[in-house]
CSV table of C-alpha atoms and ligand atoms in Angstrom, one decimal:
chain,number,residue,atom,x,y,z
E,1,MET,CA,32.6,81.7,-45.1
E,2,ASP,CA,29.2,80.7,-46.4
E,3,LYS,CA,28.1,79.6,-42.9
E,4,LYS,CA,25.2,81.9,-41.9
E,5,ASP,CA,24.9,83.2,-38.3
E,6,TYR,CA,21.2,82.4,-38.2
E,7,LYS,CA,19.3,79.7,-40.1
E,8,ILE,CA,15.6,80.2,-39.3
E,9,LEU,CA,12.7,78.0,-40.4
E,10,PHE,CA,9.1,79.4,-39.9
E,11,VAL,CA,6.5,76.7,-39.7
E,12,CYS,CA,2.6,76.7,-39.9
E,13,LEU,CA,0.1,74.1,-41.0
E,14,GLY,CA,-0.3,74.6,-44.7
E,15,ASN,CA,2.8,76.8,-45.6
E,16,ILE,CA,0.6,79.0,-47.8
E,17,CYS,CA,-0.4,81.8,-45.3
E,18,ARG,CA,1.3,82.4,-42.0
E,19,SER,CA,4.8,80.9,-42.3
E,20,PRO,CA,5.4,82.3,-45.8
E,21,MET,CA,4.3,85.7,-44.5
E,22,ALA,CA,6.8,85.3,-41.7
E,23,GLU,CA,9.5,84.2,-44.1
E,24,PHE,CA,9.2,87.1,-46.4
E,25,ILE,CA,8.5,89.8,-43.8
E,26,MET,CA,11.7,88.6,-42.0
E,27,LYS,CA,13.7,88.5,-45.2
E,28,HIS,CA,12.6,92.1,-45.9
E,29,LYS,CA,13.5,93.2,-42.4
E,30,VAL,CA,17.0,91.8,-42.4
E,31,ALA,CA,17.6,93.2,-45.9
E,32,GLU,CA,16.4,96.7,-44.6
E,33,SER,CA,18.8,96.3,-41.6
E,34,GLY,CA,21.7,95.5,-43.9
E,35,VAL,CA,22.2,92.0,-42.4
E,36,ALA,CA,20.6,89.8,-45.0
E,37,ASP,CA,23.9,88.0,-45.6
E,38,ARG,CA,24.0,86.7,-42.1
E,39,PHE,CA,20.6,84.9,-42.4
E,40,GLU,CA,19.1,81.9,-44.2
E,41,ILE,CA,15.4,82.1,-43.8
E,42,ALA,CA,12.8,79.6,-45.1
E,43,SER,CA,9.3,78.3,-44.3
E,44,ALA,CA,7.5,74.9,-44.3
E,45,GLY,CA,4.2,73.3,-43.2
E,46,THR,CA,3.6,70.5,-40.8
E,47,SER,CA,1.0,69.1,-43.3
E,48,ASP,CA,1.5,68.1,-46.9
E,49,GLU,CA,-2.1,69.3,-47.8
E,50,GLU,CA,-0.8,72.3,-49.9
E,51,ARG,CA,2.5,70.8,-51.1
E,52,GLY,CA,3.7,72.5,-54.3
E,53,ASN,CA,1.1,75.3,-54.1
E,54,PRO,CA,2.0,79.0,-54.2
E,55,VAL,CA,1.3,81.5,-51.4
E,56,TYR,CA,-2.4,82.0,-50.9
E,57,PRO,CA,-3.6,85.1,-52.9
E,58,PRO,CA,-4.8,87.2,-49.9
E,59,ALA,CA,-1.5,86.6,-48.1
E,60,ARG,CA,0.4,87.4,-51.3
E,61,LYS,CA,-1.6,90.6,-51.7
E,62,MET,CA,-0.9,91.7,-48.1
E,63,LEU,CA,2.9,91.2,-48.7
E,64,TYR,CA,2.7,93.0,-52.1
E,65,ARG,CA,0.9,95.9,-50.4
E,66,HIS,CA,4.0,96.4,-48.2
E,67,GLY,CA,6.4,96.1,-51.2
E,68,ILE,CA,7.3,92.5,-50.5
E,69,SER,CA,7.4,89.8,-53.2
E,70,CYS,CA,6.9,86.1,-52.4
E,71,ASP,CA,7.3,85.0,-56.0
E,72,GLY,CA,8.9,81.6,-56.3
E,73,LYS,CA,7.7,80.3,-53.0
E,74,TYR,CA,5.8,77.0,-53.1
E,75,SER,CA,4.6,75.0,-50.1
E,76,ARG,CA,6.7,72.2,-48.7
E,77,GLN,CA,6.3,69.9,-45.7
E,78,ILE,CA,8.8,69.8,-42.9
E,79,VAL,CA,11.3,66.8,-43.1
E,80,PRO,CA,13.2,65.4,-40.1
E,81,GLU,CA,16.5,66.8,-41.5
E,82,ASP,CA,15.1,70.3,-41.0
E,83,TYR,CA,15.6,69.9,-37.2
E,84,HIS,CA,19.4,69.5,-37.6
E,85,TYR,CA,19.8,72.0,-40.4
E,86,TYR,CA,18.1,75.0,-38.8
E,87,ASP,CA,19.2,76.9,-35.7
E,88,LEU,CA,15.7,78.2,-34.9
E,89,ILE,CA,12.4,76.6,-35.8
E,90,ILE,CA,9.5,78.9,-35.2
E,91,GLY,CA,5.8,77.8,-35.2
E,92,MET,CA,2.8,80.1,-35.4
E,93,ASP,CA,0.5,78.2,-33.0
E,94,SER,CA,0.6,75.5,-30.4
E,95,SER,CA,-0.6,72.8,-32.8
E,96,ASN,CA,2.4,73.6,-35.0
E,97,ILE,CA,4.6,73.1,-32.0
E,98,SER,CA,3.1,69.7,-31.0
E,99,ASP,CA,3.1,68.5,-34.6
E,100,MET,CA,6.8,69.4,-34.8
E,101,TYR,CA,7.6,67.6,-31.6
E,102,TYR,CA,6.0,64.6,-33.2
E,103,ALA,CA,7.7,64.9,-36.6
E,104,PHE,CA,11.1,65.7,-35.1
E,105,GLY,CA,10.9,63.3,-32.2
E,106,GLY,CA,11.0,66.0,-29.6
E,107,ASP,CA,13.2,69.1,-29.3
E,108,PRO,CA,16.5,67.9,-27.7
E,109,GLU,CA,18.4,71.0,-28.8
E,110,GLY,CA,15.7,73.5,-27.7
E,111,LYS,CA,15.3,75.0,-31.2
E,112,ILE,CA,11.5,75.1,-31.4
E,113,ARG,CA,9.7,78.3,-30.4
E,114,LEU,CA,6.3,80.0,-30.8
E,115,LEU,CA,6.7,83.3,-32.8
E,116,LEU,CA,4.7,85.4,-30.3
E,117,ASP,CA,6.9,84.1,-27.4
E,118,TYR,CA,9.4,86.7,-28.4
E,119,THR,CA,6.9,89.5,-27.8
E,120,GLY,CA,6.5,88.8,-24.1
E,121,HIS,CA,2.8,88.1,-24.4
E,122,SER,CA,2.9,84.7,-25.9
E,123,ARG,CA,-0.2,83.4,-27.8
E,124,ASN,CA,-1.1,81.7,-31.0
E,125,ILE,CA,-1.4,83.4,-34.4
E,126,ALA,CA,-4.9,82.6,-35.6
E,127,ASP,CA,-5.0,80.8,-38.9
E,128,PRO,CA,-6.3,83.2,-41.6
E,129,TRP,CA,-7.3,80.2,-43.8
E,130,TYR,CA,-10.1,79.9,-41.3
E,131,THR,CA,-10.6,83.4,-39.9
E,132,GLY,CA,-10.2,85.3,-43.3
E,133,ASP,CA,-8.5,88.1,-41.3
E,134,PHE,CA,-5.2,88.6,-43.1
E,135,GLN,CA,-4.7,92.0,-41.6
E,136,ALA,CA,-4.6,90.4,-38.1
E,137,THR,CA,-2.1,87.9,-39.4
E,138,TRP,CA,0.1,90.7,-40.8
E,139,ASP,CA,0.0,92.6,-37.5
E,140,ASP,CA,0.9,89.5,-35.4
E,141,VAL,CA,3.6,88.2,-37.7
E,142,ASN,CA,5.1,91.7,-38.1
E,143,GLU,CA,5.2,92.2,-34.3
E,144,GLY,CA,6.7,88.7,-33.8
E,145,CYS,CA,9.4,89.3,-36.4
E,146,ASP,CA,10.3,92.6,-34.8
E,147,ALA,CA,10.5,91.0,-31.4
E,148,LEU,CA,12.7,88.2,-32.8
E,149,LEU,CA,15.1,90.7,-34.3
E,150,VAL,CA,15.3,92.4,-30.8
E,151,ASP,CA,15.9,89.0,-29.2
E,152,LEU,CA,18.8,88.3,-31.7
E,153,GLY,CA,20.2,91.7,-30.8
E,154,LEU,CA,19.8,93.2,-34.3
E,155,ILE,CA,17.4,96.1,-33.5
T,1,LIG,P1,-1.5,78.3,-42.9
T,1,LIG,O1,-3.0,78.2,-43.3
T,1,LIG,O2,-1.2,77.1,-42.0
T,1,LIG,O3,-1.3,79.6,-42.3
T,1,LIG,O4,-0.7,78.1,-44.2
T,1,LIG,C1,-3.6,77.0,-43.8
T,1,LIG,C2,-3.7,76.8,-45.2
T,1,LIG,C3,-4.2,75.7,-45.7
T,1,LIG,C4,-4.8,74.7,-44.9
T,1,LIG,C5,-4.7,74.9,-43.5
T,1,LIG,C6,-4.1,76.0,-43.0
T,1,LIG,N1,-5.3,73.5,-45.4
T,1,LIG,O5,-5.8,72.7,-44.6
T,1,LIG,O6,-5.4,73.3,-46.6
């Protein structure tokens, strides 16, 4: 009975900006839709650069502004077991995808996707660590999560 319908791992480079935003936006959306109990949602980074660090303050602030808490989230790096555990592993940009192919030894079960693939106009989500534009990150991640929910037949 504790088997979730969907186990989703969002992945970016550092796991302190984009993928935690995706994790907590998606958790918020499934809770609002009354289907949170069908999901297990988490995030991780391809790099261990930020391991153990909390969500980067501007990303945290953007979530708080929308009534979403990310307290208790600390960066972790992907591990090979993630590939078998999760049903869907969703990267933010094409580097995340190629880094995951390397870390997981390919994608034999077709679980790896780019978040904005779901929107029908696939592209990378720019890294706000470098651009400083957290509003653009919010807009892209929010649109991607809505499109993912449509793809899963939930909205
Ligand atoms: P993220 O952004 O991949 O969206 O979490 C980054 C955060 C930190 C670093 C790179 C990207 N870093 O190199 O420390």
